[in-house]
Amino acid sequence: MRDRGIVSPIGGEEDKLLEVSLRPQKLQDFTGQSRLKENLAIAIEAAKRRGEAMDHVLLYGPPGLGKTTLANIIASELGVGFEQTSGPILQKKLDLTGILTNIRARQVFFIDEIHRLLPDVEEILYAALEDYRIDILIGTGPGARTHSMPMPRFTAIGATTRQGLVSAPLRGRFGLVLRLNHYDLAELTAIVKRSANLLGVTIEAEG
């Protein structure tokens, strides 16, 4: 059974439920982005065959194109837990460390607005992404020492609208870097029709 957690402020419950009900749960139900979906499908299938965590994924592109939805779909397709947070929320190293210590094997950990991570918080993520390790600094001054804790292999998914602001060391730790493009008219029409059908709303063409 998959667990889903959101480490972020709580919004309107009704709006959340509506959004979730309209959100595709499978890649085949996600409209558009055909090349991106092909790459993800290959990576997902390979991870499932190996029985291991999928490579880390960085999704970038303009806002409102479905990066969060794709992160949810990846977790759904893999049949694993899903944890979500965002760069601006992680103000201290302990904010991120606390989440990482609770990550389970093969789980998807989604970080929205990853380009807004503070530098010292981002450094904690390096070892987690590359070596599946959490480094904790104990003490201060000359006597300070680093204690390393192993963690299970997991899949990190970062999302950003500003790929150029993602530091090179962080970007280099993502095995898949995928761009979302704007939808054309036919794709937008398909998205609207799908949502209307789920809501039981009839759309009539004009003109």
XYZ file of C-alpha atoms in Angstrom:
207
model
C 0.000 0.000 0.000
C 1.439 3.343 -0.998
C 1.705 6.211 1.493
C 1.427 9.780 0.379
C 2.619 12.694 2.460
C 2.717 16.402 1.810
C 5.219 18.452 3.780
C 3.717 21.839 3.039
C 1.051 24.265 4.305
C -2.510 22.904 4.268
C -4.796 24.529 1.694
C -8.530 24.228 1.097
C -9.522 20.582 1.486
C -12.252 20.752 -1.147
C -9.888 22.283 -3.706
C -7.330 19.570 -2.996
C -9.865 16.781 -3.407
C -11.092 18.275 -6.693
C -7.554 18.634 -8.008
C -6.682 15.049 -7.067
C -9.852 13.713 -8.695
C -8.932 15.380 -11.997
C -5.279 14.398 -11.909
C -4.215 11.504 -14.196
C -2.807 8.498 -12.339
C -1.133 6.806 -15.314
C 1.292 8.019 -17.978
C -1.103 6.900 -20.712
C -3.755 9.267 -19.328
C -1.402 12.274 -19.279
C -2.030 14.382 -22.384
C 0.871 15.579 -24.520
C 4.619 15.554 -23.720
C 5.049 12.378 -25.804
C 8.851 12.300 -25.840
C 9.064 12.963 -22.118
C 6.531 10.199 -21.431
C 8.507 7.747 -23.554
C 11.658 8.446 -21.526
C 9.795 8.101 -18.239
C 8.068 4.885 -19.328
C 11.449 3.293 -20.116
C 12.932 4.398 -16.778
C 9.879 3.226 -14.803
C 9.809 -0.182 -16.484
C 13.552 -0.656 -15.945
C 13.247 0.194 -12.246
C 10.320 -2.197 -11.798
C 12.199 -5.024 -13.505
C 15.227 -4.470 -11.290
C 13.095 -4.068 -8.174
C 15.082 -0.950 -7.354
C 14.545 2.789 -7.044
C 14.290 4.703 -10.305
C 16.922 7.271 -11.269
C 16.444 10.765 -9.868
C 14.441 13.041 -12.184
C 14.596 16.792 -12.747
C 11.509 18.237 -14.473
C 11.721 21.764 -15.830
C 9.586 24.083 -17.896
C 7.033 26.896 -17.594
C 4.536 26.790 -14.711
C 1.230 24.971 -14.985
C 2.316 22.205 -17.379
C 1.965 19.261 -14.991
C 5.276 18.734 -13.188
C 3.576 17.910 -9.886
C 1.095 15.639 -11.667
C 3.945 13.755 -13.356
C 5.705 13.279 -10.022
C 2.522 11.724 -8.629
C 2.163 9.548 -11.728
C 5.715 8.237 -11.373
C 5.000 7.173 -7.781
C 1.708 5.629 -8.864
C 3.280 3.702 -11.746
C 6.069 2.449 -9.485
C 3.603 1.561 -6.724
C 5.626 3.356 -4.044
C 5.132 6.019 -1.395
C 5.116 9.724 -2.225
C 6.455 12.596 -0.132
C 6.231 16.215 -1.244
C 7.819 19.472 -0.162
C 9.150 22.636 -1.824
C 12.364 24.619 -1.822
C 11.038 27.710 0.015
C 9.701 25.590 2.904
C 13.121 24.110 3.683
C 14.679 27.007 5.591
C 17.092 25.014 7.785
C 19.242 21.923 7.366
C 17.124 20.163 9.976
C 13.994 20.739 7.854
C 15.438 18.559 5.101
C 17.249 16.130 7.391
C 14.007 15.403 9.224
C 12.301 14.422 5.966
C 15.228 12.365 4.673
C 15.413 10.274 7.845
C 11.852 9.110 7.199
C 12.302 8.217 3.524
C 11.567 4.558 2.821
C 13.079 2.227 0.235
C 12.216 3.132 -3.400
C 9.949 5.974 -2.250
C 9.452 9.066 -4.427
C 10.511 12.324 -2.773
C 9.256 15.345 -4.725
C 10.786 18.810 -4.262
C 8.913 21.587 -6.042
C 10.727 24.858 -6.807
C 13.998 23.068 -6.198
C 15.909 26.060 -7.560
C 14.923 27.969 -4.396
C 16.790 25.697 -2.003
C 19.181 27.596 0.252
C 22.841 26.678 -0.395
C 23.462 25.051 3.006
C 20.231 23.040 2.717
C 21.129 22.009 -0.821
C 24.451 20.613 0.385
C 22.597 18.126 2.608
C 20.834 16.861 -0.509
C 24.064 16.113 -2.389
C 25.084 13.095 -0.310
C 21.492 11.831 -0.166
C 21.141 11.890 -3.960
C 24.548 10.536 -4.849
C 25.491 8.183 -2.016
C 22.140 7.645 -0.239
C 23.655 9.062 2.913
C 22.706 11.766 5.387
C 25.587 13.820 6.777
C 24.864 15.469 10.130
C 27.264 17.989 11.645
C 27.662 17.478 15.385
C 29.090 20.276 17.505
C 30.603 23.595 16.471
C 34.019 25.080 15.950
C 37.256 23.060 15.701
C 35.719 20.130 17.568
C 32.797 19.710 15.156
C 32.505 16.367 13.423
C 30.298 14.855 10.750
C 28.193 11.787 11.456
C 27.009 9.882 8.394
C 23.784 7.858 8.367
C 22.974 5.448 5.526
C 19.532 5.736 3.980
C 17.554 3.494 1.615
C 17.755 4.052 -2.119
C 14.934 6.325 -3.211
C 13.857 8.430 -6.185
C 14.120 12.196 -5.902
C 12.082 14.289 -8.321
C 12.876 17.975 -8.547
C 10.693 20.490 -10.353
C 11.656 23.960 -11.471
C 10.477 26.741 -13.731
C 14.010 28.199 -13.713
C 16.421 25.503 -14.781
C 19.212 28.048 -15.102
C 19.021 28.715 -11.357
C 19.592 25.069 -10.451
C 23.254 24.775 -9.490
C 25.488 22.544 -11.616
C 26.383 20.208 -8.697
C 22.692 19.642 -7.947
C 21.642 19.254 -11.586
C 24.453 16.748 -12.152
C 22.997 14.401 -9.547
C 19.805 13.825 -11.546
C 19.972 10.914 -13.956
C 17.036 12.213 -16.016
C 16.627 15.888 -16.887
C 13.367 16.374 -18.794
C 11.686 19.462 -20.222
C 7.926 20.049 -20.373
C 6.780 22.061 -23.392
C 3.679 24.171 -23.940
C 0.590 22.308 -25.143
C -0.859 22.867 -28.594
C -4.560 23.558 -29.217
C -5.472 19.917 -29.776
C -3.781 18.871 -26.531
C -5.450 21.674 -24.552
C -8.806 20.653 -26.000
C -8.198 17.039 -24.953
C -7.282 18.143 -21.410
C -10.448 20.233 -21.075
C -12.647 17.448 -22.445
C -11.145 14.906 -20.060
C -11.713 17.159 -17.042
C -15.262 17.953 -18.149
C -16.023 14.268 -18.561
C -14.745 13.495 -15.062
C -16.858 16.316 -13.647
C -19.913 15.257 -15.618
C -20.035 18.584 -17.465
C -21.194 18.811 -21.079
C -19.196 21.037 -23.418
C -20.856 22.362 -26.539
C -18.794 23.625 -29.473
C -19.550 27.141 -30.696
C -18.996 28.722 -34.074
